[in-house]
Amino acid sequence: MNALFPLTLSTGLFVVLSIALGFLFGFFLERAGFGSALKLTGQFYLNDWSVLKVMFGAIVVACLGLVLLSMMGIVDFGMIYVPEAYYLPMLIGGLMVGLGFIVGGYCPGTGVVAASTGKWDGLVFLAGIVAGIFVFGVTEPSFHDFFTGNSRGPVTLSQLTGLPSGVLAFLLAAMAIGAFWLGEKVERSMQAKKAVQE
Amino acid sequence: MKNWEVRLSGKTLAAAVVLGFGAVMALASMAAQSNAGLPSNPQSLAAAIVEERDHVQPRELAQWILEKRTDYQLIDLRAAWEFDDYHIPTAVHIPLDQLFADAGLKQLERGKKIVVYGLGAGHPAQASLLLTLKGYQAYSLKEGITAWWDDVMTPQSLRGEAPDPAGYQQLRQLRQRFSGGPVTPAASSGVAPALPSMPGAPGGGTPKKKLKLGRGCS
């Protein structure tokens, strides 16, 4: 294939590129206001839908962009890494992440953003992450089989539905716009409810 | 006449642009998928066969496997015991007589290249032709698993032709990856490999049918 991407880089160049991309990621998260636990948990309480808009918006942009670049031959779609799907472990892990998000007020990426802007709760959250990783490492042998068993292999939506990736990208975009519109309606009704209570 | 003034807010405009772009992508990818693979009218298909565009070479397939590509499906058409004895990595076992049954067709994806192989060239060629007529992007491994064994797995020393310096390194790398271990004598542990148990030996189980692949002692 003569596609430009994925790139094959030397380790040094890879590290430099990773740092640059990470910097941009953190920069835009902070600019979106995601260094604030109040803004982040507002999504859970349904009165601030920024998290959905930013994250889902990024997903849709990336999805449409990948489909376009793959059709133009710039990205070799067949070499994009697809991780293996483990349905039940991922479901349980996701629930735990969600729980941690609400209790702590951050998710791992935004926790780093908060810590880097000097917020103490962000730093404590990061300490919690490190402790959690340690606990996981120590207890993992006891649930190793559950953790690594039952892989469904690298599954894509295109594989499950039989639809071409462009069609799925369009459906995703439509779903996102629907969700944004719904979110704004809910935001307005929550604000109205709050105004009545005050 | 009424003046229809349509004022699109920034958000609605953005949503319309995104949806429009998405619709174009959807249509383009549907068109690309229906045009992918070989033509199904006899004359064009015959021309493609003569130009060997319906084949995948063993080294090419080996490269795809090493790159961990996700845009192909490798189907083994042989019997179950042949598959269990040895199959090309990443191959899925669907015997030819079940390929077009519901259970078989369900496993095939229209968006991917379907590469079928068997022991030789006959059945896979027929299977790939049938799949092409059904609209799949079907190819067959040129001369089946025999070619895979000869071209990818056989060490240079057992081959008839003189070693080609450029190809030799690639060959060595492929052999190393697919044999699952170092190929130079210096790298081995020095312990002689265990001899396969003879069929009918005391304590041995029922002799397994073995494939007759490759040259040399097996």
CSV table of C-alpha atoms in Angstrom, one decimal:
chain,number,residue,atom,x,y,z
A,1,MET,CA,0.0,0.0,0.0
A,2,ASN,CA,1.3,3.5,-0.7
A,3,ALA,CA,-0.7,5.1,2.1
A,4,LEU,CA,1.0,7.7,4.1
A,5,PHE,CA,-0.5,6.6,7.4
A,6,PRO,CA,0.0,4.7,9.7
A,7,LEU,CA,3.5,6.1,10.0
A,8,THR,CA,6.5,3.9,10.8
A,9,LEU,CA,8.6,6.1,13.1
A,10,SER,CA,11.8,5.6,15.0
A,11,THR,CA,11.4,5.4,18.7
A,12,GLY,CA,12.7,8.9,19.3
A,13,LEU,CA,10.4,10.5,16.7
A,14,PHE,CA,7.5,8.5,18.1
A,15,VAL,CA,8.1,9.8,21.6
A,16,VAL,CA,8.4,13.4,20.4
A,17,LEU,CA,5.1,13.0,18.4
A,18,SER,CA,3.4,11.4,21.4
A,19,ILE,CA,4.4,14.3,23.6
A,20,ALA,CA,3.2,16.8,21.0
A,21,LEU,CA,-0.2,15.1,20.6
A,22,GLY,CA,-0.6,14.7,24.4
A,23,PHE,CA,0.2,18.4,24.8
A,24,LEU,CA,-2.5,19.3,22.3
A,25,PHE,CA,-5.0,17.0,24.0
A,26,GLY,CA,-4.4,18.5,27.4
A,27,PHE,CA,-4.5,22.0,26.0
A,28,PHE,CA,-7.9,21.6,24.3
A,29,LEU,CA,-9.3,19.8,27.4
A,30,GLU,CA,-8.4,22.7,29.6
A,31,ARG,CA,-9.7,25.2,27.0
A,32,ALA,CA,-13.0,23.4,27.0
A,33,GLY,CA,-13.2,23.9,30.7
A,34,PHE,CA,-12.6,20.3,31.6
A,35,GLY,CA,-10.2,21.1,34.3
A,36,SER,CA,-13.2,21.8,36.5
A,37,ALA,CA,-14.8,19.0,38.4
A,38,LEU,CA,-18.1,21.0,38.6
A,39,LYS,CA,-18.3,21.2,34.8
A,40,LEU,CA,-17.5,17.5,34.4
A,41,THR,CA,-20.0,16.2,37.0
A,42,GLY,CA,-22.6,18.5,35.6
A,43,GLN,CA,-22.9,16.0,32.8
A,44,PHE,CA,-24.0,13.4,35.3
A,45,TYR,CA,-26.5,15.7,36.8
A,46,LEU,CA,-27.7,16.6,33.3
A,47,ASN,CA,-27.4,20.3,33.7
A,48,ASP,CA,-24.2,20.7,31.6
A,49,TRP,CA,-23.8,18.7,28.5
A,50,SER,CA,-20.4,19.9,27.5
A,51,VAL,CA,-18.7,16.6,28.1
A,52,LEU,CA,-21.0,14.8,25.7
A,53,LYS,CA,-20.6,17.5,23.1
A,54,VAL,CA,-16.9,17.7,23.2
A,55,MET,CA,-16.2,14.0,23.4
A,56,PHE,CA,-18.9,12.8,21.0
A,57,GLY,CA,-18.0,15.7,18.7
A,58,ALA,CA,-14.4,14.6,18.6
A,59,ILE,CA,-15.4,11.0,17.9
A,60,VAL,CA,-17.6,12.1,15.0
A,61,VAL,CA,-14.8,14.4,13.5
A,62,ALA,CA,-12.2,11.6,13.8
A,63,CYS,CA,-14.6,9.0,12.3
A,64,LEU,CA,-15.6,11.1,9.3
A,65,GLY,CA,-12.0,12.2,8.9
A,66,LEU,CA,-10.7,8.6,9.0
A,67,VAL,CA,-13.3,7.5,6.4
A,68,LEU,CA,-12.4,10.4,4.1
A,69,LEU,CA,-8.6,9.9,4.4
A,70,SER,CA,-9.0,6.2,3.9
A,71,MET,CA,-11.0,6.8,0.7
A,72,MET,CA,-8.4,9.2,-0.5
A,73,GLY,CA,-5.7,6.6,0.1
A,74,ILE,CA,-3.8,8.6,2.7
A,75,VAL,CA,-4.7,6.3,5.6
A,76,ASP,CA,-4.4,2.5,5.2
A,77,PHE,CA,-7.5,1.5,7.0
A,78,GLY,CA,-6.6,-2.2,7.1
A,79,MET,CA,-3.6,-1.4,9.4
A,80,ILE,CA,-5.5,0.6,12.0
A,81,TYR,CA,-5.1,-1.2,15.3
A,82,VAL,CA,-8.4,-2.6,16.6
A,83,PRO,CA,-8.1,-3.8,20.2
A,84,GLU,CA,-9.8,-7.1,21.2
A,85,ALA,CA,-13.3,-6.9,22.6
A,86,TYR,CA,-14.0,-8.5,26.0
A,87,TYR,CA,-17.7,-7.7,26.6
A,88,LEU,CA,-18.3,-8.5,30.2
A,89,PRO,CA,-14.9,-7.3,31.6
A,90,MET,CA,-15.3,-4.1,29.7
A,91,LEU,CA,-18.8,-3.5,30.9
A,92,ILE,CA,-17.8,-4.0,34.5
A,93,GLY,CA,-14.6,-1.8,34.0
A,94,GLY,CA,-16.7,0.9,32.4
A,95,LEU,CA,-19.1,0.9,35.4
A,96,MET,CA,-16.2,1.3,37.7
A,97,VAL,CA,-14.8,4.2,35.7
A,98,GLY,CA,-18.2,5.8,35.7
A,99,LEU,CA,-18.5,5.4,39.5
A,100,GLY,CA,-15.0,6.8,40.0
A,101,PHE,CA,-15.8,9.7,37.7
A,102,ILE,CA,-18.8,10.7,39.8
A,103,VAL,CA,-17.2,10.2,43.1
A,104,GLY,CA,-13.9,11.8,42.2
A,105,GLY,CA,-15.2,14.4,39.8
A,106,TYR,CA,-12.6,13.6,37.1
A,107,CYS,CA,-11.7,10.9,34.6
A,108,PRO,CA,-8.0,10.0,34.1
A,109,GLY,CA,-7.3,12.5,31.4
A,110,THR,CA,-9.1,15.4,33.0
A,111,GLY,CA,-7.5,14.5,36.3
A,112,VAL,CA,-4.1,15.1,34.8
A,113,VAL,CA,-5.4,18.4,33.3
A,114,ALA,CA,-6.6,19.5,36.7
A,115,ALA,CA,-3.4,18.5,38.5
A,116,SER,CA,-1.3,20.3,35.9
A,117,THR,CA,-3.2,23.6,36.6
A,118,GLY,CA,-2.4,23.2,40.3
A,119,LYS,CA,-5.8,22.0,41.6
A,120,TRP,CA,-5.3,19.9,44.8
A,121,ASP,CA,-8.3,17.7,44.1
A,122,GLY,CA,-6.7,16.8,40.7
A,123,LEU,CA,-3.5,15.8,42.4
A,124,VAL,CA,-5.3,13.7,45.0
A,125,PHE,CA,-7.3,12.1,42.1
A,126,LEU,CA,-4.1,11.2,40.4
A,127,ALA,CA,-2.7,9.7,43.6
A,128,GLY,CA,-5.9,7.7,43.8
A,129,ILE,CA,-5.3,6.4,40.2
A,130,VAL,CA,-1.8,5.3,41.1
A,131,ALA,CA,-3.1,3.5,44.2
A,132,GLY,CA,-5.9,1.9,42.3
A,133,ILE,CA,-3.4,0.6,39.7
A,134,PHE,CA,-1.3,-0.9,42.5
A,135,VAL,CA,-4.3,-2.6,44.0
A,136,PHE,CA,-5.2,-3.9,40.6
A,137,GLY,CA,-1.8,-5.3,40.0
A,138,VAL,CA,-1.7,-7.0,43.4
A,139,THR,CA,-5.2,-8.6,43.1
A,140,GLU,CA,-5.2,-9.4,39.3
A,141,PRO,CA,-4.0,-13.0,39.6
A,142,SER,CA,-7.2,-13.9,41.5
A,143,PHE,CA,-9.4,-12.8,38.6
A,144,HIS,CA,-6.9,-13.3,35.8
A,145,ASP,CA,-9.1,-15.8,33.9
A,146,PHE,CA,-12.1,-13.4,33.9
A,147,PHE,CA,-9.8,-10.6,32.9
A,148,THR,CA,-8.2,-12.3,29.9
A,149,GLY,CA,-10.8,-14.9,28.9
A,150,ASN,CA,-13.6,-14.8,26.3
A,151,SER,CA,-12.0,-12.4,23.8
A,152,ARG,CA,-14.3,-11.8,20.9
A,153,GLY,CA,-11.3,-10.7,18.8
A,154,PRO,CA,-10.9,-7.3,17.2
A,155,VAL,CA,-14.6,-6.5,16.4
A,156,THR,CA,-15.7,-3.4,14.5
A,157,LEU,CA,-19.2,-2.0,14.2
A,158,SER,CA,-18.8,-2.5,10.4
A,159,GLN,CA,-18.3,-6.2,11.1
A,160,LEU,CA,-21.3,-6.5,13.4
A,161,THR,CA,-23.7,-4.6,11.3
A,162,GLY,CA,-22.4,-5.4,7.8
A,163,LEU,CA,-22.6,-1.8,6.9
A,164,PRO,CA,-19.8,0.0,5.1
A,165,SER,CA,-17.8,2.4,7.3
A,166,GLY,CA,-19.0,5.5,5.5
A,167,VAL,CA,-22.6,4.6,6.3
A,168,LEU,CA,-21.7,4.0,9.9
A,169,ALA,CA,-19.9,7.4,10.1
A,170,PHE,CA,-23.0,9.1,8.8
A,171,LEU,CA,-25.3,7.3,11.3
A,172,LEU,CA,-22.8,8.2,14.1
A,173,ALA,CA,-22.9,11.9,13.0
A,174,ALA,CA,-26.7,11.9,12.9
A,175,MET,CA,-26.8,10.3,16.3
A,176,ALA,CA,-24.4,12.8,17.7
A,177,ILE,CA,-26.4,15.8,16.4
A,178,GLY,CA,-29.6,14.3,17.8
A,179,ALA,CA,-27.9,13.8,21.2
A,180,PHE,CA,-26.6,17.4,21.1
A,181,TRP,CA,-30.0,18.8,20.4
A,182,LEU,CA,-31.6,16.6,23.1
A,183,GLY,CA,-28.9,17.7,25.5
A,184,GLU,CA,-29.6,21.4,25.0
A,185,LYS,CA,-33.3,20.8,25.5
A,186,VAL,CA,-32.5,19.1,28.8
A,187,GLU,CA,-30.1,21.8,29.8
A,188,ARG,CA,-32.7,24.5,29.3
A,189,SER,CA,-35.3,22.5,31.3
A,190,MET,CA,-32.8,21.9,34.1
A,191,GLN,CA,-32.0,25.6,34.2
A,192,ALA,CA,-35.6,26.5,34.3
A,193,LYS,CA,-36.2,24.1,37.2
A,194,LYS,CA,-33.3,25.6,39.1
A,195,ALA,CA,-34.6,29.1,38.5
A,196,VAL,CA,-38.0,28.1,39.9
A,197,GLN,CA,-36.4,26.7,43.0
A,198,GLU,CA,-34.4,29.8,43.8
B,1,MET,CA,-45.5,36.7,-2.9
B,2,LYS,CA,-44.3,35.9,0.5
B,3,ASN,CA,-40.7,36.5,1.2
B,4,TRP,CA,-39.2,33.4,2.7
B,5,GLU,CA,-36.3,34.4,4.8
B,6,VAL,CA,-34.3,31.4,6.0
B,7,ARG,CA,-31.8,32.3,8.7
B,8,LEU,CA,-29.6,29.5,9.7
B,9,SER,CA,-28.1,29.8,13.1
B,10,GLY,CA,-24.4,28.8,13.4
B,11,LYS,CA,-25.3,25.6,15.1
B,12,THR,CA,-27.9,24.5,12.5
B,13,LEU,CA,-25.5,25.4,9.7
B,14,ALA,CA,-22.7,23.3,11.3
B,15,ALA,CA,-25.1,20.4,11.8
B,16,ALA,CA,-26.3,20.6,8.2
B,17,VAL,CA,-22.7,20.7,6.9
B,18,VAL,CA,-21.7,17.7,9.0
B,19,LEU,CA,-24.7,15.7,8.0
B,20,GLY,CA,-24.2,16.6,4.4
B,21,PHE,CA,-20.6,15.6,4.5
B,22,GLY,CA,-21.5,12.4,6.3
B,23,ALA,CA,-24.1,11.6,3.7
B,24,VAL,CA,-21.6,12.1,0.9
B,25,MET,CA,-19.2,9.7,2.8
B,26,ALA,CA,-21.9,7.1,3.2
B,27,LEU,CA,-22.8,7.1,-0.5
B,28,ALA,CA,-19.1,7.1,-1.5
B,29,SER,CA,-18.3,4.1,0.7
B,30,MET,CA,-21.4,2.2,-0.5
B,31,ALA,CA,-20.3,2.8,-4.1
B,32,ALA,CA,-16.7,1.8,-3.2
B,33,GLN,CA,-17.8,-1.4,-1.6
B,34,SER,CA,-20.0,-2.5,-4.6
B,35,ASN,CA,-17.1,-1.8,-7.0
B,36,ALA,CA,-14.5,-3.5,-4.9
B,37,GLY,CA,-13.3,-7.0,-5.9
B,38,LEU,CA,-13.4,-8.5,-9.3
B,39,PRO,CA,-16.1,-7.9,-11.9
B,40,SER,CA,-18.7,-10.6,-12.1
B,41,ASN,CA,-19.5,-10.5,-15.9
B,42,PRO,CA,-17.8,-13.5,-17.6
B,43,GLN,CA,-15.6,-11.6,-20.1
B,44,SER,CA,-14.1,-9.2,-17.5
B,45,LEU,CA,-13.7,-12.0,-15.0
B,46,ALA,CA,-11.9,-14.2,-17.5
B,47,ALA,CA,-9.5,-11.4,-18.3
B,48,ALA,CA,-8.9,-10.9,-14.6
B,49,ILE,CA,-8.2,-14.6,-14.1
B,50,VAL,CA,-5.7,-14.6,-17.0
B,51,GLU,CA,-3.9,-11.6,-15.4
B,52,GLU,CA,-3.9,-13.6,-12.1
B,53,ARG,CA,-5.7,-10.7,-10.4
B,54,ASP,CA,-7.9,-13.4,-8.6
B,55,HIS,CA,-4.8,-14.7,-6.8
B,56,VAL,CA,-3.0,-13.7,-3.7
B,57,GLN,CA,0.6,-14.8,-3.5
B,58,PRO,CA,1.8,-16.7,-0.3
B,59,ARG,CA,4.5,-14.0,0.4
B,60,GLU,CA,1.9,-11.3,0.1
B,61,LEU,CA,-0.4,-13.1,2.5
B,62,ALA,CA,2.5,-13.6,4.9
B,63,GLN,CA,3.1,-9.8,4.8
B,64,TRP,CA,-0.6,-9.1,5.6
B,65,ILE,CA,-0.4,-11.5,8.5
B,66,LEU,CA,2.8,-9.9,9.9
B,67,GLU,CA,1.3,-6.4,9.5
B,68,LYS,CA,-1.8,-7.6,11.5
B,69,ARG,CA,-4.0,-6.2,8.8
B,70,THR,CA,-7.7,-6.3,9.5
B,71,ASP,CA,-9.0,-5.9,5.9
B,72,TYR,CA,-8.9,-9.5,4.9
B,73,GLN,CA,-10.5,-12.8,5.9
B,74,LEU,CA,-8.6,-16.0,5.4
B,75,ILE,CA,-10.8,-19.1,4.9
B,76,ASP,CA,-9.5,-22.7,5.0
B,77,LEU,CA,-11.7,-24.9,2.8
B,78,ARG,CA,-10.2,-28.2,3.8
B,79,ALA,CA,-11.5,-30.9,6.1
B,80,ALA,CA,-11.5,-30.4,9.9
B,81,TRP,CA,-8.6,-32.8,10.5
B,82,GLU,CA,-6.5,-31.0,7.9
B,83,PHE,CA,-7.2,-27.7,9.6
B,84,ASP,CA,-6.4,-29.0,13.0
B,85,ASP,CA,-3.1,-30.5,11.8
B,86,TYR,CA,-1.8,-27.3,10.3
B,87,HIS,CA,-3.4,-24.1,9.1
B,88,ILE,CA,-2.1,-20.7,8.0
B,89,PRO,CA,-2.2,-18.3,11.0
B,90,THR,CA,-5.3,-16.2,11.2
B,91,ALA,CA,-7.3,-18.7,9.0
B,92,VAL,CA,-10.9,-19.5,9.8
B,93,HIS,CA,-12.1,-23.0,9.0
B,94,ILE,CA,-15.2,-23.2,6.7
B,95,PRO,CA,-15.3,-26.4,4.6
B,96,LEU,CA,-16.4,-25.8,1.1
B,97,ASP,CA,-19.7,-27.6,1.5
B,98,GLN,CA,-20.7,-25.2,4.2
B,99,LEU,CA,-19.3,-22.0,2.7
B,100,PHE,CA,-22.6,-21.1,1.1
B,101,ALA,CA,-24.8,-22.4,3.9
B,102,ASP,CA,-26.3,-19.9,6.3
B,103,ALA,CA,-23.7,-20.7,9.0
B,104,GLY,CA,-20.8,-20.1,6.5
B,105,LEU,CA,-22.1,-17.0,4.8
B,106,LYS,CA,-22.7,-15.3,8.1
B,107,GLN,CA,-19.0,-15.3,8.8
B,108,LEU,CA,-18.1,-13.6,5.6
B,109,GLU,CA,-17.9,-9.8,5.5
B,110,ARG,CA,-18.6,-7.9,2.3
B,111,GLY,CA,-16.2,-5.1,3.2
B,112,LYS,CA,-13.1,-7.3,3.5
B,113,LYS,CA,-11.0,-9.3,1.0
B,114,ILE,CA,-12.0,-12.9,1.3
B,115,VAL,CA,-8.9,-15.2,0.6
B,116,VAL,CA,-9.8,-18.9,0.3
B,117,TYR,CA,-7.2,-21.7,0.3
B,118,GLY,CA,-7.2,-25.4,0.2
B,119,LEU,CA,-4.6,-28.1,-0.4
B,120,GLY,CA,-4.2,-27.2,-4.1
B,121,ALA,CA,-5.7,-24.8,-6.6
B,122,GLY,CA,-8.9,-26.5,-7.7
B,123,HIS,CA,-11.5,-26.1,-5.0
B,124,PRO,CA,-10.3,-22.6,-3.9
B,125,ALA,CA,-10.5,-21.3,-7.5
B,126,GLN,CA,-14.1,-22.6,-7.8
B,127,ALA,CA,-15.0,-21.2,-4.4
B,128,SER,CA,-13.5,-17.8,-5.1
B,129,LEU,CA,-15.4,-17.7,-8.4
B,130,LEU,CA,-18.7,-18.5,-6.7
B,131,LEU,CA,-18.0,-15.9,-4.1
B,132,THR,CA,-17.2,-13.3,-6.7
B,133,LEU,CA,-20.5,-14.0,-8.5
B,134,LYS,CA,-22.2,-13.5,-5.2
B,135,GLY,CA,-20.7,-10.1,-4.8
B,136,TYR,CA,-17.8,-10.8,-2.4
B,137,GLN,CA,-14.3,-9.6,-2.9
B,138,ALA,CA,-12.9,-13.1,-3.3
B,139,TYR,CA,-9.4,-14.2,-4.0
B,140,SER,CA,-7.6,-17.6,-3.8
B,141,LEU,CA,-4.2,-18.4,-2.5
B,142,LYS,CA,-2.2,-19.3,-5.6
B,143,GLU,CA,-1.8,-23.1,-5.4
B,144,GLY,CA,-3.1,-23.4,-1.8
B,145,ILE,CA,-1.3,-24.4,1.4
B,146,THR,CA,1.2,-26.3,-0.6
B,147,ALA,CA,2.5,-23.1,-2.1
B,148,TRP,CA,2.5,-21.5,1.4
B,149,TRP,CA,4.6,-24.3,2.7
B,150,ASP,CA,7.0,-24.2,-0.2
B,151,ASP,CA,7.3,-20.5,-0.5
B,152,VAL,CA,7.1,-19.2,3.1
B,153,MET,CA,7.9,-22.0,5.4
B,154,THR,CA,10.6,-24.0,3.7
B,155,PRO,CA,14.1,-23.0,4.7
B,156,GLN,CA,16.4,-21.7,2.0
B,157,SER,CA,18.7,-24.7,2.3
B,158,LEU,CA,16.0,-27.1,1.2
B,159,ARG,CA,15.0,-25.2,-1.9
B,160,GLY,CA,16.0,-26.0,-5.4
B,161,GLU,CA,16.8,-22.6,-6.6
B,162,ALA,CA,19.9,-20.5,-5.8
B,163,PRO,CA,19.3,-18.0,-2.9
B,164,ASP,CA,18.4,-14.5,-3.9
B,165,PRO,CA,20.1,-12.1,-1.5
B,166,ALA,CA,17.3,-9.6,-1.4
B,167,GLY,CA,14.6,-12.2,-0.9
B,168,TYR,CA,16.7,-14.2,1.6
B,169,GLN,CA,16.4,-11.8,4.5
B,170,GLN,CA,12.7,-11.4,4.0
B,171,LEU,CA,12.4,-15.2,3.8
B,172,ARG,CA,14.4,-15.6,7.0
B,173,GLN,CA,12.2,-13.1,8.8
B,174,LEU,CA,9.0,-14.8,7.6
B,175,ARG,CA,10.3,-18.2,8.6
B,176,GLN,CA,11.2,-16.9,12.0
B,177,ARG,CA,7.9,-15.3,12.7
B,178,PHE,CA,5.8,-18.2,11.5
B,179,SER,CA,7.9,-21.1,12.9
B,180,GLY,CA,7.7,-19.4,16.2
B,181,GLY,CA,11.3,-19.6,17.1
B,182,PRO,CA,14.9,-18.8,16.1
B,183,VAL,CA,16.1,-20.5,12.9
B,184,THR,CA,19.9,-20.3,13.4
B,185,PRO,CA,21.4,-23.3,15.1
B,186,ALA,CA,23.5,-21.1,17.3
B,187,ALA,CA,20.3,-19.6,18.9
B,188,SER,CA,18.7,-22.9,19.7
B,189,SER,CA,19.0,-24.2,23.3
B,190,GLY,CA,21.2,-27.2,22.3
B,191,VAL,CA,18.7,-29.7,23.5
B,192,ALA,CA,17.6,-32.1,20.8
B,193,PRO,CA,14.0,-31.7,19.9
B,194,ALA,CA,11.7,-34.4,21.1
B,195,LEU,CA,11.0,-37.1,18.5
B,196,PRO,CA,7.4,-37.5,17.4
B,197,SER,CA,5.9,-40.7,18.9
B,198,MET,CA,5.6,-43.5,16.5
B,199,PRO,CA,2.0,-44.6,15.7
B,200,GLY,CA,1.2,-47.9,17.4
B,201,ALA,CA,3.9,-47.6,20.0
B,202,PRO,CA,2.9,-48.8,23.5
B,203,GLY,CA,1.2,-46.1,25.4
B,204,GLY,CA,0.7,-44.1,22.2
B,205,GLY,CA,-2.8,-43.1,21.2
B,206,THR,CA,-4.4,-43.8,17.9
B,207,PRO,CA,-2.2,-42.5,15.1
B,208,LYS,CA,-3.3,-39.0,13.9
B,209,LYS,CA,-3.6,-38.6,10.2
B,210,LYS,CA,-0.8,-36.3,9.1
B,211,LEU,CA,-0.6,-34.1,6.1
B,212,LYS,CA,2.1,-34.8,3.6
B,213,LEU,CA,3.5,-31.3,3.2
B,214,GLY,CA,6.8,-30.0,2.1
B,215,ARG,CA,10.0,-31.9,1.3
B,216,GLY,CA,12.5,-33.6,3.4
B,217,CYS,CA,11.7,-35.8,6.4
B,218,SER,CA,8.3,-35.3,8.0
